mmCIF file with all atom_site columns, C-alpha atoms in Angstrom:
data_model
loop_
_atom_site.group_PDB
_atom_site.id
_atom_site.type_symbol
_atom_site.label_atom_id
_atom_site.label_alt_id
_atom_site.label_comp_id
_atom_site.label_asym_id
_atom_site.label_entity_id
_atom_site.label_seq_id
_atom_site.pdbx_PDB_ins_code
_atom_site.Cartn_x
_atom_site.Cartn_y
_atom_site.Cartn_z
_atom_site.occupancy
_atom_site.B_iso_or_equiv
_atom_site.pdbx_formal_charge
_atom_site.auth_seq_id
_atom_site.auth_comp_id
_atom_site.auth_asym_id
_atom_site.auth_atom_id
_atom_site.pdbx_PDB_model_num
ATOM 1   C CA . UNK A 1 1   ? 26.599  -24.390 11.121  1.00 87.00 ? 8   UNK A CA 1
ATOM 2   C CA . UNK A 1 2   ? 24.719  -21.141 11.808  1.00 88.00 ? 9   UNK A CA 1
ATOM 3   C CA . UNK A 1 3   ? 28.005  -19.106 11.594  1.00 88.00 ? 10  UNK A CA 1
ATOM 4   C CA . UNK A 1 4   ? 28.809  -20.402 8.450   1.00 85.00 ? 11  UNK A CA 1
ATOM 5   C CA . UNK A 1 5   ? 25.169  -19.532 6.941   1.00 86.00 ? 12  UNK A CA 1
ATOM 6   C CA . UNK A 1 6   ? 26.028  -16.082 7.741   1.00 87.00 ? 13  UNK A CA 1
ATOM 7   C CA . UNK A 1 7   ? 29.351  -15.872 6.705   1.00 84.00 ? 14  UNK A CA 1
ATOM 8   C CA . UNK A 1 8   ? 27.818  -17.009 2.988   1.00 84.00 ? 15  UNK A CA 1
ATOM 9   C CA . UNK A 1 9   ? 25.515  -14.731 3.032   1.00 78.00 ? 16  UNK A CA 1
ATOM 10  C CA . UNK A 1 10  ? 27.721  -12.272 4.073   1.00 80.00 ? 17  UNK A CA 1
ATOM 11  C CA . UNK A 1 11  ? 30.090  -13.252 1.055   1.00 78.00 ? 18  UNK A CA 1
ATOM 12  C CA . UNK A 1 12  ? 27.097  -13.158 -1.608  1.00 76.00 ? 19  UNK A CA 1
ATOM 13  C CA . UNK A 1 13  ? 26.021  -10.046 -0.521  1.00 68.00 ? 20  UNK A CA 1
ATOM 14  C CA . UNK A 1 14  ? 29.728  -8.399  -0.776  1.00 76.00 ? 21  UNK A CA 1
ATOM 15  C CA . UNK A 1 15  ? 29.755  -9.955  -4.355  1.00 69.00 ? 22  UNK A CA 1
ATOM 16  C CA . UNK A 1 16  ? 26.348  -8.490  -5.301  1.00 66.00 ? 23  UNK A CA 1
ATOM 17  C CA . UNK A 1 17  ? 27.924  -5.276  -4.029  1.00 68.00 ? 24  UNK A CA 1
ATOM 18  C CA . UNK A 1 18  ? 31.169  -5.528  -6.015  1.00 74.00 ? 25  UNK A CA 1
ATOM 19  C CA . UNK A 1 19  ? 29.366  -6.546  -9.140  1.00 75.00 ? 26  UNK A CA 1
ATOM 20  C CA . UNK A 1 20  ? 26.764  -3.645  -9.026  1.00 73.00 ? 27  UNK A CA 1
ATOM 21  C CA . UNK A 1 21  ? 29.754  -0.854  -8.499  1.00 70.00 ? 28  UNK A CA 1
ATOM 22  C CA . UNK A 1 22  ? 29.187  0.362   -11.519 1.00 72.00 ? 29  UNK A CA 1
ATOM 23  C CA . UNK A 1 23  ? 25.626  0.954   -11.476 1.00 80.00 ? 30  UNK A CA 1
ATOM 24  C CA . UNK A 1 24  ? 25.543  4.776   -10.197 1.00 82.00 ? 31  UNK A CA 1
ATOM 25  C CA . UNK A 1 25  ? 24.024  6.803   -7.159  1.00 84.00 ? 32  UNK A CA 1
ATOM 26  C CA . UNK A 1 26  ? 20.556  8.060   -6.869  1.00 87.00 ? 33  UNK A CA 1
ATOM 27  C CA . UNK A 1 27  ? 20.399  11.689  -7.227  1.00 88.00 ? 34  UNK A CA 1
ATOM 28  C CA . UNK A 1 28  ? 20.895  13.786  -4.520  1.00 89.00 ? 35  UNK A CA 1
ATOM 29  C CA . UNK A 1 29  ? 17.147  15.569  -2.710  1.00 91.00 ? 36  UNK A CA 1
ATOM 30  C CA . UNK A 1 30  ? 16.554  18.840  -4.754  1.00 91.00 ? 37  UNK A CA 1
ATOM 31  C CA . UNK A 1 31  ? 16.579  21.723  -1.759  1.00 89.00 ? 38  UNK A CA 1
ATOM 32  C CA . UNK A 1 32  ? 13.166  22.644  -3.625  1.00 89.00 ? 39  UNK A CA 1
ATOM 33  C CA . UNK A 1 33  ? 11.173  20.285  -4.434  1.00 89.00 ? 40  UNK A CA 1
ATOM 34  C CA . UNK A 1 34  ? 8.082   21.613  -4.622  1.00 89.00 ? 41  UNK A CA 1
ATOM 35  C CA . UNK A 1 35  ? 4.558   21.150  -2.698  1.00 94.00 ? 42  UNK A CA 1
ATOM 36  C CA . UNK A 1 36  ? 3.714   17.808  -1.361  1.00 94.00 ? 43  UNK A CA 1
ATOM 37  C CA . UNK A 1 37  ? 1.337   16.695  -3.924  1.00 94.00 ? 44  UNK A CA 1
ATOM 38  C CA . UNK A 1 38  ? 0.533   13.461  -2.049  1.00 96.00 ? 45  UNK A CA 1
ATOM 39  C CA . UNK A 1 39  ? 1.847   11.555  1.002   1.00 96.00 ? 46  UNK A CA 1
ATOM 40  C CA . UNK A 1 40  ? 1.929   8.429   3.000   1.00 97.00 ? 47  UNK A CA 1
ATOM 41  C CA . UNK A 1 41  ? 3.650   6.055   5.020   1.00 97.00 ? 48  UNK A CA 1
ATOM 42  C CA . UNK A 1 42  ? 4.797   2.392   4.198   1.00 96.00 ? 49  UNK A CA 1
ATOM 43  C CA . UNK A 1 43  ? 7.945   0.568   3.608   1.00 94.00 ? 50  UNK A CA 1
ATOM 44  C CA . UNK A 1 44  ? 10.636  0.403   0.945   1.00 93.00 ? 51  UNK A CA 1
ATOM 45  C CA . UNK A 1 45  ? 10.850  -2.576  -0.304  1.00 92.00 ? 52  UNK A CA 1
ATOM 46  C CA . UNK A 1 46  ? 12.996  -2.980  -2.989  1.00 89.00 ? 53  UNK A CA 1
ATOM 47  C CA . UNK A 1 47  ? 15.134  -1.610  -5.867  1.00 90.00 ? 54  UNK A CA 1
ATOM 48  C CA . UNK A 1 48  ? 15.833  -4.291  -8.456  1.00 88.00 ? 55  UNK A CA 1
ATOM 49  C CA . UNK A 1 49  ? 16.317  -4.419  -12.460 1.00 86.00 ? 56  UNK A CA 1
ATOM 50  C CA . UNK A 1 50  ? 13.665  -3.452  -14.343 1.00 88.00 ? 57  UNK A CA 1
ATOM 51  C CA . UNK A 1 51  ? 11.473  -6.578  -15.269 1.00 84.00 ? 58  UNK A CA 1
ATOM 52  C CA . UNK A 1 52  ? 13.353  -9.323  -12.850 1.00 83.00 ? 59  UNK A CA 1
ATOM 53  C CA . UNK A 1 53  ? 11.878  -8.744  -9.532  1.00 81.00 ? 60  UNK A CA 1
ATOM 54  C CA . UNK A 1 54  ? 14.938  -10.997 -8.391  1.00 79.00 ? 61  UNK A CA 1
ATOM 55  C CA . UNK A 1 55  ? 17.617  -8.840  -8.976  1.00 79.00 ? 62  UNK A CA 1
ATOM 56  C CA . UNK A 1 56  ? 18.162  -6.568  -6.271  1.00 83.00 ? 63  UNK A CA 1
ATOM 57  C CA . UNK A 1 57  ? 20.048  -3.503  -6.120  1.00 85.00 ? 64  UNK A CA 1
ATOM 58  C CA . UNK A 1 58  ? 22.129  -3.533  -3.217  1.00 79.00 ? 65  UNK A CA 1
ATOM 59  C CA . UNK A 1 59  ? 24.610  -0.940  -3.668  1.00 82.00 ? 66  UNK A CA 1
ATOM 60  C CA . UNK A 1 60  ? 24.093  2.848   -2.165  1.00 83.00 ? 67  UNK A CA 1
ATOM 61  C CA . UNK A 1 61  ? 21.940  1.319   0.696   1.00 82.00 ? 68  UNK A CA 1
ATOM 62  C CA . UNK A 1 62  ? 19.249  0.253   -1.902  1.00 85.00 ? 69  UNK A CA 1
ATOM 63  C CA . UNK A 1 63  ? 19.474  -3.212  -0.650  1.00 83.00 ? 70  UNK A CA 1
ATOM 64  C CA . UNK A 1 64  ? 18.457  -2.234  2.312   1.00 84.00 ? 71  UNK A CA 1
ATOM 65  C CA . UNK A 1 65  ? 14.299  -2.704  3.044   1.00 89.00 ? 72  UNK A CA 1
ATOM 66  C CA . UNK A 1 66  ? 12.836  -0.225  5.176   1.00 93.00 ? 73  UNK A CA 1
ATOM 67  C CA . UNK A 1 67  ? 9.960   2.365   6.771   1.00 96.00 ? 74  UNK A CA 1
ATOM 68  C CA . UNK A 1 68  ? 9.499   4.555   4.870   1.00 96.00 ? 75  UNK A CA 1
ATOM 69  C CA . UNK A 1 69  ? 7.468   7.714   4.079   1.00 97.00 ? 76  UNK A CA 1
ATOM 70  C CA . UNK A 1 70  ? 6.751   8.702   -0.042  1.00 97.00 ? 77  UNK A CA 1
ATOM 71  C CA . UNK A 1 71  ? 5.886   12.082  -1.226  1.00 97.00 ? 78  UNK A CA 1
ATOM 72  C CA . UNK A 1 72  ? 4.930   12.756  -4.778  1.00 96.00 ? 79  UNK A CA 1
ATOM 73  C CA . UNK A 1 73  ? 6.120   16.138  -5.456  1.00 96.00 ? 80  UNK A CA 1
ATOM 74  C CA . UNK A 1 74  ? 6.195   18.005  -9.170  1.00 94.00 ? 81  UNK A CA 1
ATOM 75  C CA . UNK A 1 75  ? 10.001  17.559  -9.629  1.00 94.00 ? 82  UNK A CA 1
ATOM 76  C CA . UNK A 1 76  ? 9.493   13.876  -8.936  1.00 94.00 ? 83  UNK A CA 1
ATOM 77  C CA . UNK A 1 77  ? 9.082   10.905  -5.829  1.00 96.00 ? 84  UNK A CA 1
ATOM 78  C CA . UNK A 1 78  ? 10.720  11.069  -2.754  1.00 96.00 ? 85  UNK A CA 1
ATOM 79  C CA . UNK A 1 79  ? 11.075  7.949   -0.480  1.00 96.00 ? 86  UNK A CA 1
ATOM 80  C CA . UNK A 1 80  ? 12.338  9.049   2.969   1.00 95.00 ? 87  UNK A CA 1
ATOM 81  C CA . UNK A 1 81  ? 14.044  5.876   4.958   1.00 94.00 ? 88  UNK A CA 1
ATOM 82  C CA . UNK A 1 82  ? 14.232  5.227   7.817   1.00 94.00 ? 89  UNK A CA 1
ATOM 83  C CA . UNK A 1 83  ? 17.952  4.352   9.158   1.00 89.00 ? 90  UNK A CA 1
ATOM 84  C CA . UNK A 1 84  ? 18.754  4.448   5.002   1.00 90.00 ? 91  UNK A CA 1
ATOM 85  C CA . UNK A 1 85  ? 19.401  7.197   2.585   1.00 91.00 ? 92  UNK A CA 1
ATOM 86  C CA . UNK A 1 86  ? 16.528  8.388   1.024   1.00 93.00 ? 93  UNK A CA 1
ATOM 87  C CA . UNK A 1 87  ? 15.575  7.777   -2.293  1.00 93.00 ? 94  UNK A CA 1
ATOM 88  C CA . UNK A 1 88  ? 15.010  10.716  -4.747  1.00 96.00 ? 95  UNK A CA 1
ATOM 89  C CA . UNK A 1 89  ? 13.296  9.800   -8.100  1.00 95.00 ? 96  UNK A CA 1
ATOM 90  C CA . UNK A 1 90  ? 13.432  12.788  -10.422 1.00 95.00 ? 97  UNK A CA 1
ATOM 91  C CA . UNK A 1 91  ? 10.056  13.056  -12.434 1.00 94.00 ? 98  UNK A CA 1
ATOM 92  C CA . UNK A 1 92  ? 12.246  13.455  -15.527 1.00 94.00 ? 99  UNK A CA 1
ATOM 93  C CA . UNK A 1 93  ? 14.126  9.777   -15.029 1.00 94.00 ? 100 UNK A CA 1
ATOM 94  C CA . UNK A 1 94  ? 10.377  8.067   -13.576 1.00 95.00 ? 101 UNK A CA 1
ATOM 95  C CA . UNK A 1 95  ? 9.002   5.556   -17.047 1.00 93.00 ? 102 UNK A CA 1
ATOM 96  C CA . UNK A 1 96  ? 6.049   4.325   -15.567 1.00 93.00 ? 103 UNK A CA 1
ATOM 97  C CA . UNK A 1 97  ? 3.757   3.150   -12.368 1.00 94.00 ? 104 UNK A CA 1
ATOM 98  C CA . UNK A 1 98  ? 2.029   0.093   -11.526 1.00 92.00 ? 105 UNK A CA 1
ATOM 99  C CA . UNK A 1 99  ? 0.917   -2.475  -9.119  1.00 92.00 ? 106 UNK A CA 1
ATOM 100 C CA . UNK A 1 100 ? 2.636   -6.035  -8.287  1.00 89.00 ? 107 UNK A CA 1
ATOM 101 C CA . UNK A 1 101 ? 2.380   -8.953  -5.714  1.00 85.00 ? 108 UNK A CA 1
ATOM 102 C CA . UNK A 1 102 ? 6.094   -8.997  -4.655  1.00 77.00 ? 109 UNK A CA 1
ATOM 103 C CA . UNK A 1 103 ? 9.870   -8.307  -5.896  1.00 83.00 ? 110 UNK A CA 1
ATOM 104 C CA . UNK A 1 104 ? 13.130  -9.513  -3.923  1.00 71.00 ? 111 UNK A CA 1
ATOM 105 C CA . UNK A 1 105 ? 11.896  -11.533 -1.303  1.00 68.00 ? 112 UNK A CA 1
ATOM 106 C CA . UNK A 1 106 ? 8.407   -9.515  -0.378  1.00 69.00 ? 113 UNK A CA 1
ATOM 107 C CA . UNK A 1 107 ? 5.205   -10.944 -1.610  1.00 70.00 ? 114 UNK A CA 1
ATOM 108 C CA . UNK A 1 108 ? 1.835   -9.634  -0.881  1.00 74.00 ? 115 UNK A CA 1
ATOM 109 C CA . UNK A 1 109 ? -1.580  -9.848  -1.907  1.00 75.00 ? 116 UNK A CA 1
ATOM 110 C CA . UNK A 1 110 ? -2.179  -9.004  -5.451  1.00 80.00 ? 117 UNK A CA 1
ATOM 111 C CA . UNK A 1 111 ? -1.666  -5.390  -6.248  1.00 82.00 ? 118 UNK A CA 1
ATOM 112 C CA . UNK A 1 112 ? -0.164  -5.007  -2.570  1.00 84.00 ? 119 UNK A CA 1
ATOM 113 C CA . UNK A 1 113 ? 3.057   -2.818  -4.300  1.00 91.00 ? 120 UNK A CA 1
ATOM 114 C CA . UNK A 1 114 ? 2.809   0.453   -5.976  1.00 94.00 ? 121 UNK A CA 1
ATOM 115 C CA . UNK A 1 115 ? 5.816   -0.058  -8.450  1.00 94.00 ? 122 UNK A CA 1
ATOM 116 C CA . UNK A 1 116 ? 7.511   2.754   -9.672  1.00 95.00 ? 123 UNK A CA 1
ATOM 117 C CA . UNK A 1 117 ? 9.816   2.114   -12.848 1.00 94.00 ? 124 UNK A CA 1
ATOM 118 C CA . UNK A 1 118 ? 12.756  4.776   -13.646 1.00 94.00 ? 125 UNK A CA 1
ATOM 119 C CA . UNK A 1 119 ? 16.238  5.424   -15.240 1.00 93.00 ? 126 UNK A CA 1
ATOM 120 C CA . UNK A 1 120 ? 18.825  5.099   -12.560 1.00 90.00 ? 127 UNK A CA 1
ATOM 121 C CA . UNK A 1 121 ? 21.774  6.731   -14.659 1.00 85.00 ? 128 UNK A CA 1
ATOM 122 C CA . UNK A 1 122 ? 22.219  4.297   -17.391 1.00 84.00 ? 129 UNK A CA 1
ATOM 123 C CA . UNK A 1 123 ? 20.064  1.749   -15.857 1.00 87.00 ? 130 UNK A CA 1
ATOM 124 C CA . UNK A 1 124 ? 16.246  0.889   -15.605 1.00 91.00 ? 131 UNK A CA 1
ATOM 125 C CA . UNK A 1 125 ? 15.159  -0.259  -12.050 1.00 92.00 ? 132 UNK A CA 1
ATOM 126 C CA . UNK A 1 126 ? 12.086  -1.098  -10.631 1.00 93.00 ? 133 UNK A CA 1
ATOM 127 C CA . UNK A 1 127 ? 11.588  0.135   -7.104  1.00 93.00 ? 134 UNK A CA 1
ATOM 128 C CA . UNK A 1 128 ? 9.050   -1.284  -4.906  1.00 93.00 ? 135 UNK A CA 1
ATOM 129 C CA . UNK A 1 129 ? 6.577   0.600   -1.918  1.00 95.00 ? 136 UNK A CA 1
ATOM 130 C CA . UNK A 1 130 ? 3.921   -1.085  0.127   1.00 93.00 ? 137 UNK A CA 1
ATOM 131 C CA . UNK A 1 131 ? 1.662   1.528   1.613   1.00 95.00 ? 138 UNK A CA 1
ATOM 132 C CA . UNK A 1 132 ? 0.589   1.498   5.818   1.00 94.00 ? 139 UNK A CA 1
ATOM 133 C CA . UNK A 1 133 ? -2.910  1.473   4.566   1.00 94.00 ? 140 UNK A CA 1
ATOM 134 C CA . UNK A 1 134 ? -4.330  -0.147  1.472   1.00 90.00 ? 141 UNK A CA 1
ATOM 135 C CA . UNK A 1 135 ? -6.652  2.920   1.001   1.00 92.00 ? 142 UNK A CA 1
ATOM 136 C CA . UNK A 1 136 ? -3.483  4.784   0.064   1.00 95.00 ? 143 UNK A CA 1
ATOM 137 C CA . UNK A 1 137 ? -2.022  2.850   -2.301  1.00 93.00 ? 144 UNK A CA 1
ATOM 138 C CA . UNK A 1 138 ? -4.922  4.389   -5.034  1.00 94.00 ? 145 UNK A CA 1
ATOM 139 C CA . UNK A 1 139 ? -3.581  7.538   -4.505  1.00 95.00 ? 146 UNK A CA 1
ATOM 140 C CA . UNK A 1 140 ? -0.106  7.149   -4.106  1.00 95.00 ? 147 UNK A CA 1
ATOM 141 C CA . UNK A 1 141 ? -0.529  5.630   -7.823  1.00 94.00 ? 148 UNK A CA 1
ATOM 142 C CA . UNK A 1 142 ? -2.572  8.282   -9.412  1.00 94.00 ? 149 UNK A CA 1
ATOM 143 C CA . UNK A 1 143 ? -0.112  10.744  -7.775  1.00 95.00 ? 150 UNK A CA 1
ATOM 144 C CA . UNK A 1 144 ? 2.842   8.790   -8.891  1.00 95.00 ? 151 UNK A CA 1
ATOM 145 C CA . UNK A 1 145 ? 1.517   8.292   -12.236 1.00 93.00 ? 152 UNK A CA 1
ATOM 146 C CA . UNK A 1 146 ? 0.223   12.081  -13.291 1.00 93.00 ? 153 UNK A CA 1
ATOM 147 C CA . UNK A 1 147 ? 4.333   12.346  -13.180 1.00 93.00 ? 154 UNK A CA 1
ATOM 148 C CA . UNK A 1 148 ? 5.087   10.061  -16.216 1.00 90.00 ? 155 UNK A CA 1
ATOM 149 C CA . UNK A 1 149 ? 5.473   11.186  -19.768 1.00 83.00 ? 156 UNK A CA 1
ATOM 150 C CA . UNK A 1 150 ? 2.495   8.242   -20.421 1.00 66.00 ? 157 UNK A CA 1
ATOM 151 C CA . UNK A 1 151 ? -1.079  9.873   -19.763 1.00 53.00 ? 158 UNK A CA 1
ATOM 152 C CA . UNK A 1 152 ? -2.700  6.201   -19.587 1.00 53.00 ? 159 UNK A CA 1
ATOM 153 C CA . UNK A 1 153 ? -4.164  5.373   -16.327 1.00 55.00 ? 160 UNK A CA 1
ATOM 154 C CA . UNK A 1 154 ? -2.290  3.007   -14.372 1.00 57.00 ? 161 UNK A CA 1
ATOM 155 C CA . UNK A 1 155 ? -2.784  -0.638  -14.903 1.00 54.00 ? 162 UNK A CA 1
ATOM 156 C CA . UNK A 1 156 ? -2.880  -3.312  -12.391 1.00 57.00 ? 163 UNK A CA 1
ATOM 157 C CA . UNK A 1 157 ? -0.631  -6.483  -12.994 1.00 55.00 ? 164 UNK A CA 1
ATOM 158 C CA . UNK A 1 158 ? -3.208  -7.950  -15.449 1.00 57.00 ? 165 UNK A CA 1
ATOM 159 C CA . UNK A 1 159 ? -3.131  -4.458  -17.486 1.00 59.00 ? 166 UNK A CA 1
ATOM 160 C CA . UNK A 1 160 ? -6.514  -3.333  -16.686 1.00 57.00 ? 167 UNK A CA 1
ATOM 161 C CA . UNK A 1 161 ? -7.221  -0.084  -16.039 1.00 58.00 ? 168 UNK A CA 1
ATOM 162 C CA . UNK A 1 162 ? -6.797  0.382   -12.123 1.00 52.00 ? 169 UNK A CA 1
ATOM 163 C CA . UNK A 1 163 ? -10.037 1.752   -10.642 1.00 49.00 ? 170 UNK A CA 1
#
């Protein structure tokens, strides 16, 4: 019974991966990206389409949820896995920044995910980090959101102004 669990999961999983092949690769890691304008250290959650926290991106190791360390740079957000490939999010491609309770199988405490919305080639995507330390996840927003063409404070997931 167990064994054949896995092997449909296994089977799903291949036909997320064959039905997302079109969706493109991140960009690679500028050589120069700049000083570290803010840091911290949490996990990767999740990439999914943007606006259906369900819909996980599971092709070029995105699927994949993981420690992780995010640095807000001025050419854009970098989220360095762990036993992944990183992330790069060119400020250029990054919409918008916000706080949610949970995408793709992680839910937290309300406002437990800084949020980061962006243009993955031809796509929109919502990709998901929990700070280490709730104390960081204030900053990690601001930072994140000074990036955005949008000069309105970040919002939680009620749209107020986050404090």
């Amino acid at each position: 019974m167990i064994a054949l669990i896995v092997a449909l999961i296994a089977l799903g999983w291949r036909g997320r991966l064959r039905r997302q092949s079109g969706i493109g690769a991140p960009p690679a890691t500028p050589s120069d990206l700049g000083p570290v304008l803010y840091e911290t250290e949490g996990q990767y959650v999740a990439t999914t389409t943007a606006g259906d926290w369900l819909d996980r991106v599971a092709v070029h190791g995105m699927g994949i949820r993981s420690n992780a360390v995010a640095t807000v740079h001025p050419e854009g957000v970098l989220l360095a896995r762990a036993g992944a490939p990183d992330i790069f999010i060119p400020r250029e491609d990054l919409d918008s920044v916000r706080l949610e309770g949970g995408m793709a199988g992680k839910f937290v405490e309300k406002d437990g995910l800084v949020v980061l919305t962006w243009r993955l080639t031809d796509k929109r995507v919502d990709t998901g980090f929990r700070t280490r330390h709730a104390a960081h996840k204030p900053q990690l927003l601001a930072a994140a959101a000074a990036l955005t063409p949008d000069t309105t404070p970040p919002q939680d997931s009620t749209g107020r102004e986050f404090q």
